[in-house]
Coordinates of C-alpha atoms (C1' of nucleotides) in Angstrom, one line a residue:
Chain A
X10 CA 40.2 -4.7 3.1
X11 CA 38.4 -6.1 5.8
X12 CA 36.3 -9.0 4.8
X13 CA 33.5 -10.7 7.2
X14 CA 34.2 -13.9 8.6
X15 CA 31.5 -15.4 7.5
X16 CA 31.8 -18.5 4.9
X17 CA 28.2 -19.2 3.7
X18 CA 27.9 -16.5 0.5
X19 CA 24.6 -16.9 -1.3
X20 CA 23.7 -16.8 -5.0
X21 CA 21.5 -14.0 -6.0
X22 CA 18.9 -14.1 -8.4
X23 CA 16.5 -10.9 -10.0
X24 CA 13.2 -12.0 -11.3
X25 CA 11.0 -10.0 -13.4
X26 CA 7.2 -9.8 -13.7
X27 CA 6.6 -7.8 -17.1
X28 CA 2.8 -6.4 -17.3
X29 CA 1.2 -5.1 -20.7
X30 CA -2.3 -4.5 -21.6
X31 CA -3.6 -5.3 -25.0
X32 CA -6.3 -3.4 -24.8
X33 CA -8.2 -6.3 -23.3
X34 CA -6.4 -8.3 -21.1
X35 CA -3.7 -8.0 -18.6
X36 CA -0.6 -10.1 -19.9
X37 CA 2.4 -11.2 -18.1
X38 CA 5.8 -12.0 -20.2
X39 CA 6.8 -15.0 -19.9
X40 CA 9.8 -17.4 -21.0
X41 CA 10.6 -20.5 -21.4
X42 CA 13.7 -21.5 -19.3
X43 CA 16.9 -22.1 -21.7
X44 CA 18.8 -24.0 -18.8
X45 CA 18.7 -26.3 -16.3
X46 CA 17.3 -27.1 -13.9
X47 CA 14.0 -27.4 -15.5
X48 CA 14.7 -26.3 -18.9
X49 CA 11.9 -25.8 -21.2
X50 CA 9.3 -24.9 -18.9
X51 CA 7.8 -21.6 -18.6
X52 CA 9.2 -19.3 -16.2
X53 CA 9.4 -15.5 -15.7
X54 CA 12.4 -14.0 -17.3
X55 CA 15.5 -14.0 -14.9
X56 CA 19.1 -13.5 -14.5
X57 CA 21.7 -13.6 -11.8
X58 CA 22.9 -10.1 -9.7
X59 CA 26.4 -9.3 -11.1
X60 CA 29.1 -8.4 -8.9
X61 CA 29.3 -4.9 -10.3
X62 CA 25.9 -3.7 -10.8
X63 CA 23.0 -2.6 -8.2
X64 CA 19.6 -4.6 -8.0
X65 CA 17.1 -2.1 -10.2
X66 CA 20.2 -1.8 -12.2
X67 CA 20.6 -5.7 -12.5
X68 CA 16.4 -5.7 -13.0
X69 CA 16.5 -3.3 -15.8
X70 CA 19.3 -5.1 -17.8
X71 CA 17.2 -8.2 -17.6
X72 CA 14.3 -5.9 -19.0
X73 CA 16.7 -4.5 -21.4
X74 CA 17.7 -7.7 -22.6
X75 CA 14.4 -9.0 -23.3
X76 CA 12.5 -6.1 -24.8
X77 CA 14.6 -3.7 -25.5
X78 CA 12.8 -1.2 -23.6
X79 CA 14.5 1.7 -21.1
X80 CA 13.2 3.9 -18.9
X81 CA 9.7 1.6 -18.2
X82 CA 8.1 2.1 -14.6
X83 CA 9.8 -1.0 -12.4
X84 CA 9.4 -1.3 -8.6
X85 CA 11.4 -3.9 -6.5
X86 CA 8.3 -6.0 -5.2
X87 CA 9.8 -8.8 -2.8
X88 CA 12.4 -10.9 -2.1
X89 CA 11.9 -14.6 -1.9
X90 CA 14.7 -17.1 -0.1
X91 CA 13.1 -20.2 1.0
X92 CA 15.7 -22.7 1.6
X93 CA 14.9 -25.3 -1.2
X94 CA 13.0 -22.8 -3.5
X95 CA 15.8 -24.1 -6.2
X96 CA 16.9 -27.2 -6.4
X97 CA 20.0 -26.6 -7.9
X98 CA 21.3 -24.3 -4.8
X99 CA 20.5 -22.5 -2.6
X100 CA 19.3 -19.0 -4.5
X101 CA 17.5 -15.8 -2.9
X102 CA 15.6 -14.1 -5.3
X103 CA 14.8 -10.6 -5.8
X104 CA 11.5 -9.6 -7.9
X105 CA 11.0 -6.8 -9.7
X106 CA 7.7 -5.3 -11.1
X107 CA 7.2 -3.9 -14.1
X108 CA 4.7 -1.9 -16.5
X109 CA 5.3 -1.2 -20.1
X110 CA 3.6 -0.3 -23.6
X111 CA 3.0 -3.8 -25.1
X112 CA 3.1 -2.6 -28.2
X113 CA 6.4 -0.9 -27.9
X114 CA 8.5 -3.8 -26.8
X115 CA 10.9 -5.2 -29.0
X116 CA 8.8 -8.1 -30.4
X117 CA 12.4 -9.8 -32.3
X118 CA 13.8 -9.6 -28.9
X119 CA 10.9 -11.4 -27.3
X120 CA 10.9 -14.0 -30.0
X121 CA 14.5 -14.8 -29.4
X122 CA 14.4 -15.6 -25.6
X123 CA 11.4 -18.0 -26.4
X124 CA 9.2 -15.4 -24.6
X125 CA 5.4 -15.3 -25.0
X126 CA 2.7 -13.0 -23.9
X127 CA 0.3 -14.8 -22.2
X128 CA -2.7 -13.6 -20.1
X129 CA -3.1 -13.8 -16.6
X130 CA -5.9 -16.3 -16.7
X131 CA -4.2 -18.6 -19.2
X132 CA -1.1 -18.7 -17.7
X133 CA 0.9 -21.8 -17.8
X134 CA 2.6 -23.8 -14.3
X135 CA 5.5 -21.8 -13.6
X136 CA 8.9 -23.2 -12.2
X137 CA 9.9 -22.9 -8.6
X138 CA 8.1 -20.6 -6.6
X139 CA 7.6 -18.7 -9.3
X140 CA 3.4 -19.0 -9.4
X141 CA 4.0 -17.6 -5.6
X142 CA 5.8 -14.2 -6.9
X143 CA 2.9 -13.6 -10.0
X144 CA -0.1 -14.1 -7.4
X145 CA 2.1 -11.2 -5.7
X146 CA 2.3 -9.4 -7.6
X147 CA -1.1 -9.3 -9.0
X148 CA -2.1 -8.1 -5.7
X149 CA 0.3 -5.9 -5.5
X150 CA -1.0 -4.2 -8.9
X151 CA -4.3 -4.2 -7.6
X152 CA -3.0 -3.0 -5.0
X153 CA -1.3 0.0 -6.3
X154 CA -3.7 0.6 -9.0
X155 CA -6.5 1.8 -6.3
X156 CA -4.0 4.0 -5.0
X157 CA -1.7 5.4 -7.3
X158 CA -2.2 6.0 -11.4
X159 CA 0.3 3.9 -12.6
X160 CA -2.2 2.5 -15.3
X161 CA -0.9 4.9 -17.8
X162 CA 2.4 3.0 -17.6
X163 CA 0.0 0.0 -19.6
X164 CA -1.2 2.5 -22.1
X165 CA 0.2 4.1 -25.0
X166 CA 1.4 7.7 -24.7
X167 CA -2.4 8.7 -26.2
X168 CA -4.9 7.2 -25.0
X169 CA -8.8 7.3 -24.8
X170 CA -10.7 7.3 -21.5
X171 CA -12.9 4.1 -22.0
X172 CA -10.0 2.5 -23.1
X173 CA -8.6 3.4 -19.4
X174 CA -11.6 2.0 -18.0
X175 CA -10.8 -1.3 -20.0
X176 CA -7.6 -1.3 -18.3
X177 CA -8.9 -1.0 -14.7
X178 CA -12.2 -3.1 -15.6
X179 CA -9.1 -5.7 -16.4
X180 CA -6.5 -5.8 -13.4
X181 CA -10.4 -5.9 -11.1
X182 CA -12.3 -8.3 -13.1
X183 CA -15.1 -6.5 -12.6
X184 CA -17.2 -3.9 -14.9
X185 CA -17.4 -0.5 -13.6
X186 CA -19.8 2.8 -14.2
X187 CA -18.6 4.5 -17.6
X188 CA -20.0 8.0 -16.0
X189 CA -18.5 7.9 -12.4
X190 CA -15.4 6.4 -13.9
X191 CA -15.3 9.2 -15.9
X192 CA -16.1 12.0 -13.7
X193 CA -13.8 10.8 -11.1
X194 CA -10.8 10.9 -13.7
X195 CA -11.1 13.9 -14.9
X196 CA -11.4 15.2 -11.6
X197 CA -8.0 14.0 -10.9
X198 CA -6.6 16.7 -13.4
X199 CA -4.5 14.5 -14.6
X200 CA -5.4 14.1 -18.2
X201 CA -5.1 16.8 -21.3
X202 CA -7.0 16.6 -23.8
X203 CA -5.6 16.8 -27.4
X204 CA -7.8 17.6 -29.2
X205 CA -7.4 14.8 -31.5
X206 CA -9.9 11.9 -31.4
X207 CA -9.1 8.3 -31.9
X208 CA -9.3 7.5 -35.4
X209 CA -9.1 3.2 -35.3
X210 CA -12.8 3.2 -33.9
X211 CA -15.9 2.0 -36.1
X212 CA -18.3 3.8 -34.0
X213 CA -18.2 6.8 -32.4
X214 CA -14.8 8.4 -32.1
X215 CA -13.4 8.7 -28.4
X216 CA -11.3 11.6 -27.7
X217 CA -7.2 11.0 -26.5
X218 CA -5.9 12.3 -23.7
X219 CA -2.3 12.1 -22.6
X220 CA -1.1 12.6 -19.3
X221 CA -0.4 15.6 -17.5
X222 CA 3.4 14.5 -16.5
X223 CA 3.7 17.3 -14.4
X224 CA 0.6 16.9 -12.1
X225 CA 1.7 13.3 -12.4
X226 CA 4.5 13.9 -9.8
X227 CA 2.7 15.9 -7.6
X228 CA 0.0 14.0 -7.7
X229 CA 1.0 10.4 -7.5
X230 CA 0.8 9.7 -3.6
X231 CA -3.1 11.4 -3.9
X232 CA -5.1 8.3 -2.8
X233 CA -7.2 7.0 -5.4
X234 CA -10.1 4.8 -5.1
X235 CA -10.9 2.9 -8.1
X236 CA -10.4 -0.4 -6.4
X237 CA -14.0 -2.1 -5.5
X238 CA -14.6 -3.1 -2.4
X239 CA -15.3 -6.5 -3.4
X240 CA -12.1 -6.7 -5.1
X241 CA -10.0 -5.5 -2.0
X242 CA -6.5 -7.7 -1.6
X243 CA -7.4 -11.0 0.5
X244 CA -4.2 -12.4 1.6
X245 CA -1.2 -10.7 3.4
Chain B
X24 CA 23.6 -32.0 -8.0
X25 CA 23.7 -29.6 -10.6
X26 CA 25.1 -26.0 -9.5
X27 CA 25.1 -22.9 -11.7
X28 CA 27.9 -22.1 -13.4
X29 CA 28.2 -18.5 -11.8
X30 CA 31.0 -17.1 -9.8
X31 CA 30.0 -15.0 -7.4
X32 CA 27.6 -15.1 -4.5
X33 CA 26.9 -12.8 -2.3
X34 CA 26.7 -12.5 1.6
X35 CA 23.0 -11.8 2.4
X36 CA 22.1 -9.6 5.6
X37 CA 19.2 -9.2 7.6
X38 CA 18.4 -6.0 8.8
X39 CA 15.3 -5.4 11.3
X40 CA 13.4 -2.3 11.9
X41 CA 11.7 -2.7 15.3
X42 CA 9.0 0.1 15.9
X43 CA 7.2 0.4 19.7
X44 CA 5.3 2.8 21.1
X45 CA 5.5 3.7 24.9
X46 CA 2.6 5.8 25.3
X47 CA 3.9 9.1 23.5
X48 CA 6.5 8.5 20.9
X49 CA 7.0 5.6 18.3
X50 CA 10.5 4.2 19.1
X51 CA 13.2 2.7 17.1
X52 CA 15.3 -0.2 18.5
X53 CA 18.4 0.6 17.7
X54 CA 21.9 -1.0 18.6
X55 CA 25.6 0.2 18.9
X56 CA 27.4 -1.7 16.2
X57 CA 30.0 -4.4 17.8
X58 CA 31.8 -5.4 14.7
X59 CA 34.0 -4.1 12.2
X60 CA 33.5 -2.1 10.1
X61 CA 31.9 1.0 12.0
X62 CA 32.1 -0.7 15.5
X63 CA 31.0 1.4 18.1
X64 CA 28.7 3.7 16.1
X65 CA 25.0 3.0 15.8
X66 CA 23.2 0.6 13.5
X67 CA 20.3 -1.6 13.0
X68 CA 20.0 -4.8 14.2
X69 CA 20.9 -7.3 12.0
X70 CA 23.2 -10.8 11.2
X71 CA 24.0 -12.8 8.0
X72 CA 21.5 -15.1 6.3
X73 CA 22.4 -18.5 7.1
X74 CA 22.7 -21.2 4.8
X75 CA 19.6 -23.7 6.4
X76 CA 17.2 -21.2 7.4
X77 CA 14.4 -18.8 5.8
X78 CA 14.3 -15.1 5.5
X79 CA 11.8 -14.9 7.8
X80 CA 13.3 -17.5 10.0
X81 CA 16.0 -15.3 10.2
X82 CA 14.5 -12.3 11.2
X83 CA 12.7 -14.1 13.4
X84 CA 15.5 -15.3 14.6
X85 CA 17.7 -12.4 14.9
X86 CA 14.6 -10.3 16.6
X87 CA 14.3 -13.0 19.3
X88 CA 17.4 -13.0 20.0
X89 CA 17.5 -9.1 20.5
X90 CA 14.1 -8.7 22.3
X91 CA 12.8 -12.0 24.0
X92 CA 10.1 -12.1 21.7
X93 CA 8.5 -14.3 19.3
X94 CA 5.3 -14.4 17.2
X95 CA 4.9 -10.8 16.7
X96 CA 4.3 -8.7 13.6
X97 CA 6.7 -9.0 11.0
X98 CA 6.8 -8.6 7.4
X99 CA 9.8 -8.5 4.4
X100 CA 9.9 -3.8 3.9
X101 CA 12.5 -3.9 1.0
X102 CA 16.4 -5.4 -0.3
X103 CA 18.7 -3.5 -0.2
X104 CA 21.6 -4.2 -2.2
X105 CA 23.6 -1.0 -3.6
X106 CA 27.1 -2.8 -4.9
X107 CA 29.1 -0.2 -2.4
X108 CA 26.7 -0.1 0.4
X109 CA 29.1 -2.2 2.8
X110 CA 32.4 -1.0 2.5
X111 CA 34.0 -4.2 3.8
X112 CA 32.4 -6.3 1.3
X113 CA 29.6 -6.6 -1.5
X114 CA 26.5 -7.6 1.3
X115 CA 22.8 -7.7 0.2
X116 CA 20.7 -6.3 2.7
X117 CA 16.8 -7.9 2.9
X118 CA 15.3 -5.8 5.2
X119 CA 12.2 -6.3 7.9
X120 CA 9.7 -4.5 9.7
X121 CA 8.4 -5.7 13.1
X122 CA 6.0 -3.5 15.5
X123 CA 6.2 -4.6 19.0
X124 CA 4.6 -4.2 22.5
X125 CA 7.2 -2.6 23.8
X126 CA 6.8 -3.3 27.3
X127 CA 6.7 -6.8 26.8
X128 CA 10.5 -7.2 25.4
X129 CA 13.2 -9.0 27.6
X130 CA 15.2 -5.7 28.6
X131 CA 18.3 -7.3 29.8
X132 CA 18.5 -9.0 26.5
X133 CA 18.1 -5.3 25.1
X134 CA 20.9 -4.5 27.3
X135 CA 23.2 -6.9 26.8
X136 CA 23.4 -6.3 23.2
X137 CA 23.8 -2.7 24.2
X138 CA 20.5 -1.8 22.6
X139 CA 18.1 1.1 23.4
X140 CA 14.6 2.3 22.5
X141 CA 15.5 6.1 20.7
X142 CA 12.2 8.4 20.3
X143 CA 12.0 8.6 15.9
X144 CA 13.1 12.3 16.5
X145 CA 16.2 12.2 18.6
X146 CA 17.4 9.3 16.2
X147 CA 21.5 9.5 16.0
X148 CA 23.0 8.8 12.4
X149 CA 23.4 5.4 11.7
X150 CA 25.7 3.1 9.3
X151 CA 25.5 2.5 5.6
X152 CA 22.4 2.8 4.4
X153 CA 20.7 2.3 7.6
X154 CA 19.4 5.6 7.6
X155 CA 17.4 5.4 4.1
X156 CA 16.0 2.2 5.8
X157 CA 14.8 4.0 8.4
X158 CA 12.8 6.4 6.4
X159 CA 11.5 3.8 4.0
X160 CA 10.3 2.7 7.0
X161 CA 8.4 5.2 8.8
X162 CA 6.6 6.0 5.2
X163 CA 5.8 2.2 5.4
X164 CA 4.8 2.5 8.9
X165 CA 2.7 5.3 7.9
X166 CA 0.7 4.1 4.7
X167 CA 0.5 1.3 6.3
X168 CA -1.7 2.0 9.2
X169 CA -3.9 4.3 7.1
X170 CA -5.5 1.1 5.3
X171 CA -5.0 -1.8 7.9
X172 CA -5.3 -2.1 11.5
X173 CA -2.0 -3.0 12.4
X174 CA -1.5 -0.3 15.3
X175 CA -2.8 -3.0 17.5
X176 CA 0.1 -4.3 17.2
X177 CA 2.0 -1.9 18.9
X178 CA 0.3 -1.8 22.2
X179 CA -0.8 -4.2 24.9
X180 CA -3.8 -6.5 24.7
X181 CA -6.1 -4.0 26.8
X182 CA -5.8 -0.8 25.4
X183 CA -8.0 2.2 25.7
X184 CA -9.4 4.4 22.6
X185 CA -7.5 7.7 24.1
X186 CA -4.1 5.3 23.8
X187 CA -5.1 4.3 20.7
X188 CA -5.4 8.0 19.4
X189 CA -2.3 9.0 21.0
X190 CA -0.6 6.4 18.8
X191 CA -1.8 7.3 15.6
X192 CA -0.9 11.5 16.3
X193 CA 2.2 10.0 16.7
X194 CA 2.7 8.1 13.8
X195 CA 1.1 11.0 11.6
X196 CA 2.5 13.6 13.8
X197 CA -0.6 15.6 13.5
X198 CA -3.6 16.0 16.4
X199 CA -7.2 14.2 15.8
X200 CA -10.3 14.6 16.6
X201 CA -11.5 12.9 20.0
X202 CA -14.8 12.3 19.1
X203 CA -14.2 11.1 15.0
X204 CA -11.4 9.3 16.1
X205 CA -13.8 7.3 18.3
X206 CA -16.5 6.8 16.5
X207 CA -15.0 5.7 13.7
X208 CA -12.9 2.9 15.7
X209 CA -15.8 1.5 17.1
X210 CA -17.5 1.2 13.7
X211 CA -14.8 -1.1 12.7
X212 CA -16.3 -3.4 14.7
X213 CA -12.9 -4.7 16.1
X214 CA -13.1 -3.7 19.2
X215 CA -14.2 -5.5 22.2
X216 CA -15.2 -3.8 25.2
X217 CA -14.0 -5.4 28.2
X218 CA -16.0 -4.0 31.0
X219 CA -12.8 -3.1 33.0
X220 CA -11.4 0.6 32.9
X221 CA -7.8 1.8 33.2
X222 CA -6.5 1.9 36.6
X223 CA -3.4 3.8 36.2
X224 CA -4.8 7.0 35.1
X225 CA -5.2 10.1 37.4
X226 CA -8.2 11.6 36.1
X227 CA -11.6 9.9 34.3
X228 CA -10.6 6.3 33.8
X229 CA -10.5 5.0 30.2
X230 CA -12.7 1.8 29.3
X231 CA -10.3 -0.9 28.5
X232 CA -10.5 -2.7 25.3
X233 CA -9.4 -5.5 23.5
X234 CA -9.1 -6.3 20.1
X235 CA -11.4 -9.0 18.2
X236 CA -8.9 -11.4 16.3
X237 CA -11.6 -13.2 14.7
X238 CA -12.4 -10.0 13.0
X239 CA -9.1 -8.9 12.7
X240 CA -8.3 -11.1 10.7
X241 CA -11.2 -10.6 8.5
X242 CA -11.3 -7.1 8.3
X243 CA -7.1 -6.8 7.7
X244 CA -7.6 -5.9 4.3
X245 CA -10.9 -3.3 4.7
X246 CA -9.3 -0.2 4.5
X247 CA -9.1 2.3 7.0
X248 CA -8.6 6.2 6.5
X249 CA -7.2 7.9 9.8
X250 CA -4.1 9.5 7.6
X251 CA -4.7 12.8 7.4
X252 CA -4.5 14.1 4.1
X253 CA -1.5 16.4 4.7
X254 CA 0.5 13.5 6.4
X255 CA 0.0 11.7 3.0
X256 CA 3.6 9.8 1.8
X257 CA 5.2 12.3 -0.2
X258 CA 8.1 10.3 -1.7
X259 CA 8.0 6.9 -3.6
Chain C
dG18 C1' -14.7 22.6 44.0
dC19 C1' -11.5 22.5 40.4
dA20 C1' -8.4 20.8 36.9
dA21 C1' -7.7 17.1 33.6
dA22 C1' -9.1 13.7 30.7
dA23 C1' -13.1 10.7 28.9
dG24 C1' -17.4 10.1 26.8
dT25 C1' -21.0 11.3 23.6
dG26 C1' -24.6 13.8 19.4
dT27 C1' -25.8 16.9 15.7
dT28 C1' -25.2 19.5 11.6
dA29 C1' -23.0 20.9 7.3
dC30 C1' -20.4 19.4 3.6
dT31 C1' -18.1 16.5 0.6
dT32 C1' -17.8 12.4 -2.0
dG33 C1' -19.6 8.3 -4.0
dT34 C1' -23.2 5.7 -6.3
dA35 C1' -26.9 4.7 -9.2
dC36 C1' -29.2 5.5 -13.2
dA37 C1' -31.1 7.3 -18.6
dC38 C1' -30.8 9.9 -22.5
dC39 C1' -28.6 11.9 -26.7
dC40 C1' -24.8 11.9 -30.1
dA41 C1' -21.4 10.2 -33.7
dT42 C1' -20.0 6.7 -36.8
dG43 C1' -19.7 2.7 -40.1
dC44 C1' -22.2 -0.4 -42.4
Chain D
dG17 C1' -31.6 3.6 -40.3
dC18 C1' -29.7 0.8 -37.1
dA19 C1' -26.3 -1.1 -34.1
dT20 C1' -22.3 0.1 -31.4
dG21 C1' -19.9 2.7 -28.4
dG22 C1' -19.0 7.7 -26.5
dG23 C1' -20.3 11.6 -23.9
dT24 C1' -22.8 13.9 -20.2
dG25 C1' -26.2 15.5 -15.6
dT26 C1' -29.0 14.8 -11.6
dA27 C1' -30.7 13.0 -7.3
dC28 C1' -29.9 10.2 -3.4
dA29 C1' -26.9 7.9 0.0
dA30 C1' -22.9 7.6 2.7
dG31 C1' -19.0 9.2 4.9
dT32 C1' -16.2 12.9 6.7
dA33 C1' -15.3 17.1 9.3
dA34 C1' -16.3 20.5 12.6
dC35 C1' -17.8 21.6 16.9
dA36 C1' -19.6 21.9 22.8
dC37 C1' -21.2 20.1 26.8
dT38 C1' -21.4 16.7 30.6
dT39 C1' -19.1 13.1 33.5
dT40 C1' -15.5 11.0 36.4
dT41 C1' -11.6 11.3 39.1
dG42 C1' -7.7 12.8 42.3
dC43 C1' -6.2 16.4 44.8

DNA sequence: GCAAAAGTGTTACTTGTACACCCATGC
DNA sequence: GCATGGGTGTACAAGTAACACTTTTGC
C-alpha cells in the first residue's frame, strides 16, 4: 500500500477532563502520574492513541479504565501540540470532555490509578500544559451549559430542581433567582415530574424530576440562557 | 532524554477550511488534490505537521502559502482521526477554520496550486472525510456568528450595513429584516461611521463603515442573536 | 420621472428580571 | 414553635418582531 513519504510521525496522546458534581461543587478527576516524566505529580488522566482504535474510542477506554463507567456524555474539546509541551518528545494531545454521575463511578477503580476528586478551586499544579486544557475547558462548560442542558449529565437520573440550580449556581459562581430559575426550566419541558419527592431532606421535601429523554434530543440545540452576563467566557 | 516506550506514532495532518464571502455567497477554498492517494480529485487544503513547528504555525503556514495571507482569523474546529480515514496510511487530521477577505488573497498563488473559490452550494465531493469537515464547519461557521462578531472578518475594512446583511442571509440562508438588522448592529456599538459612502453602487450609496477594534475586542464575547431561530444547528 | 436600493420610527408582543409570601418538615 | 429550605405569582423593564414611507441615485 502506498505510504506517504513523509518521515516525521508524531506520538499521540488523549487527555481526559472528568466533571462531577457533588451536590456542591464542581470536581475535576484527577491522577497522579505513575511514569515519567514527572511522576508523582498530579495530572489529568491520560493514555496514548492505539494504532487500532478511533479518538472517542481511545477517550472512552481511558474513561473506562478509570471509572468504569460507559456510555457518559464526552465531547472532543481541543487539541493541543506545542512543540515542547512534553519534554520527553514531541506529543500532540487530544482532549476530551467529559460529564458523569459522581456517585456512579467506580470509586475501587479510582483508588487504584491514585485518582482523587478534587474541586475546581482547590486544584493542585498540573503537569505540562495541562492547567491550559482545564481553564478550557471550564470555559468551555460554561460555555455549553448557557446553551445546551447538558447539566443533567452531573446529576443523578432523579433529581430535584434546586438541586439543579446548585449545579448551575456552581459552574457560574454566582447565586441565581430560585423563582425565575424555576419558571424558566420548567418552561423548557424538559423535566417530568415523578411524583416522588426527595426523601434525604430535613426540611421541606423537594420534588424529583427526571428528564424528558425524548424532548432531550429535540430540544438540545434550543438556545438556553442561564449563563449571566457577568459570567460570559473572557478569553478566546 | 527519556522517550516513551510506545511504538507507534502517527503522521499528523493539517486540514484548513477557508470561508470568504464575495458579496453574495460564502465560499469554500477548495483545491484539486496533487498527491496520491486521490490525485486529481478535490480536497481541502492541507500538509503534514512538521516536527519543529506548532499547530497553529502550521496552519498558518500552510494558509499562507495557499492564499498570500497572514494574520487573519483562524482558530483549531476539531481532530479528526478515524483509524481508516486515509487509506494510504493511519493520518490524524487536526483541522482549522480561517474566514478571509476574499479579495485580498494572492490569486496566482490560488492558481498555482490549482485552487478555486466554489459557492457552499455547488460544492463537488471531496476526499476522505473532507466532506464531514465541511459540514462541521458551516454549523461552526453558523453558531458561531450568532454569539460573536466575527463576520467582520469576512469582509473588507469599509463595509456598509446592506453588505453586512447580505452576509449573514447567506450564512443562515434565510432573509432579514432591513431595518432590525440595522438597528441592532449599530447598538453593538462596534461600528464606526466613516463619513464616506460606497462608490461602486448604482443606486442610493451605502455609508461606509469600519469596525472599532478596541471594542471588538471587548465586546468578542457579548453575545449576539441574528440566527434565526429556524436556522438553529440541528445536529451535534 | 422612474426603478432600485438605503435609511429611518412606532407599536405590539414576548421574554427576562426583580421581588415577597406561604408551606412542609425535623428538631 | 421555629428555623430551614421549597414552592409559587405579579408587575415592570427590556428586547424582539412586524411593518411603511421617504430619500438618493443612475438611467
Amino acid at each position: 500500500m502506498y505510504r506517504y513519504p513523509v518521515t516525521s510521525r508524531i506520538l499521540l496522546a488523549i487527555d481526559c477532563i472528568i466533571f462531577g458534581f457533588d451536590g456542591k461543587d464542581i470536581k475535576l478527576l484527577l491522577v497522579k502520574r505513575n511514569l515519567e516524566p514527572e511522576m508523582g505529580k498530579w495530572s489529568l488522566m491520560g493514555g496514548f492513541l492505539r494504532e487500532d482504535e478511533d479518538l472517542e474510542v481511545g477517550a472512552g477506554r481511558i474513561i473506562f479504565y478509570l471509572t468504569g463507567l460507559k456510555n457518559i456524555y464526552v465531547e472532543q474539546l481541543e487539541t493541543f501540540g506545542k512543540v515542547n509541551r512534553d519534554p520527553a518528545e514531541r506529543t500532540v494531545s487530544v482532549v476530551f470532555f467529559a460529564l458523569i454521575q459522581i456517585d456512579e463511578h467506580d470509586s475501587e477503580a479510582v483508588r487504584n490509578h491514585n485518582a482523587s476528586w478534587i474541586s475546581l478551586d482547590q486544584r493542585p499544579e498540573l503537569i505540562f500544559d495541562h492547567n491550559e486544557m482545564v481553564g478550557r475547558a471550564i470555559e468551555h462548560l460554561r460555555y455549553k451549559a448557557a446553551l445546551h442542558p447538558i447539566g443533567f449529565e452531573l446529576l443523578p437520573e432523579l433529581f430535584t430542581i434546586p438541586q439543579l440550580q446548585k449545579l448551575y449556581e456552581a459552574i457560574y459562581n454566582t447565586p441565581l433567582d430560585r423563582r425565575n430559575f424555576s419558571r424558566k426550566l420548567l418552561s423548557t419541558g424538559l423535566l417530568i415530574d415523578t411524583g416522588s419527592k426527595n426523601s434525604n431532606s430535613t426540611t421541606k421535601k423537594a420534588t424529583l424530576y427526571k428528564l424528558d429523554t425524548i424532548r432531550y434530543k429535540e430540544k438540545f440545540h434550543a438556545f438556553w440562557n442561564f449563563m449571566p452576563d457577568s459570567m460570559k467566557p473572557v478569553k478566546i
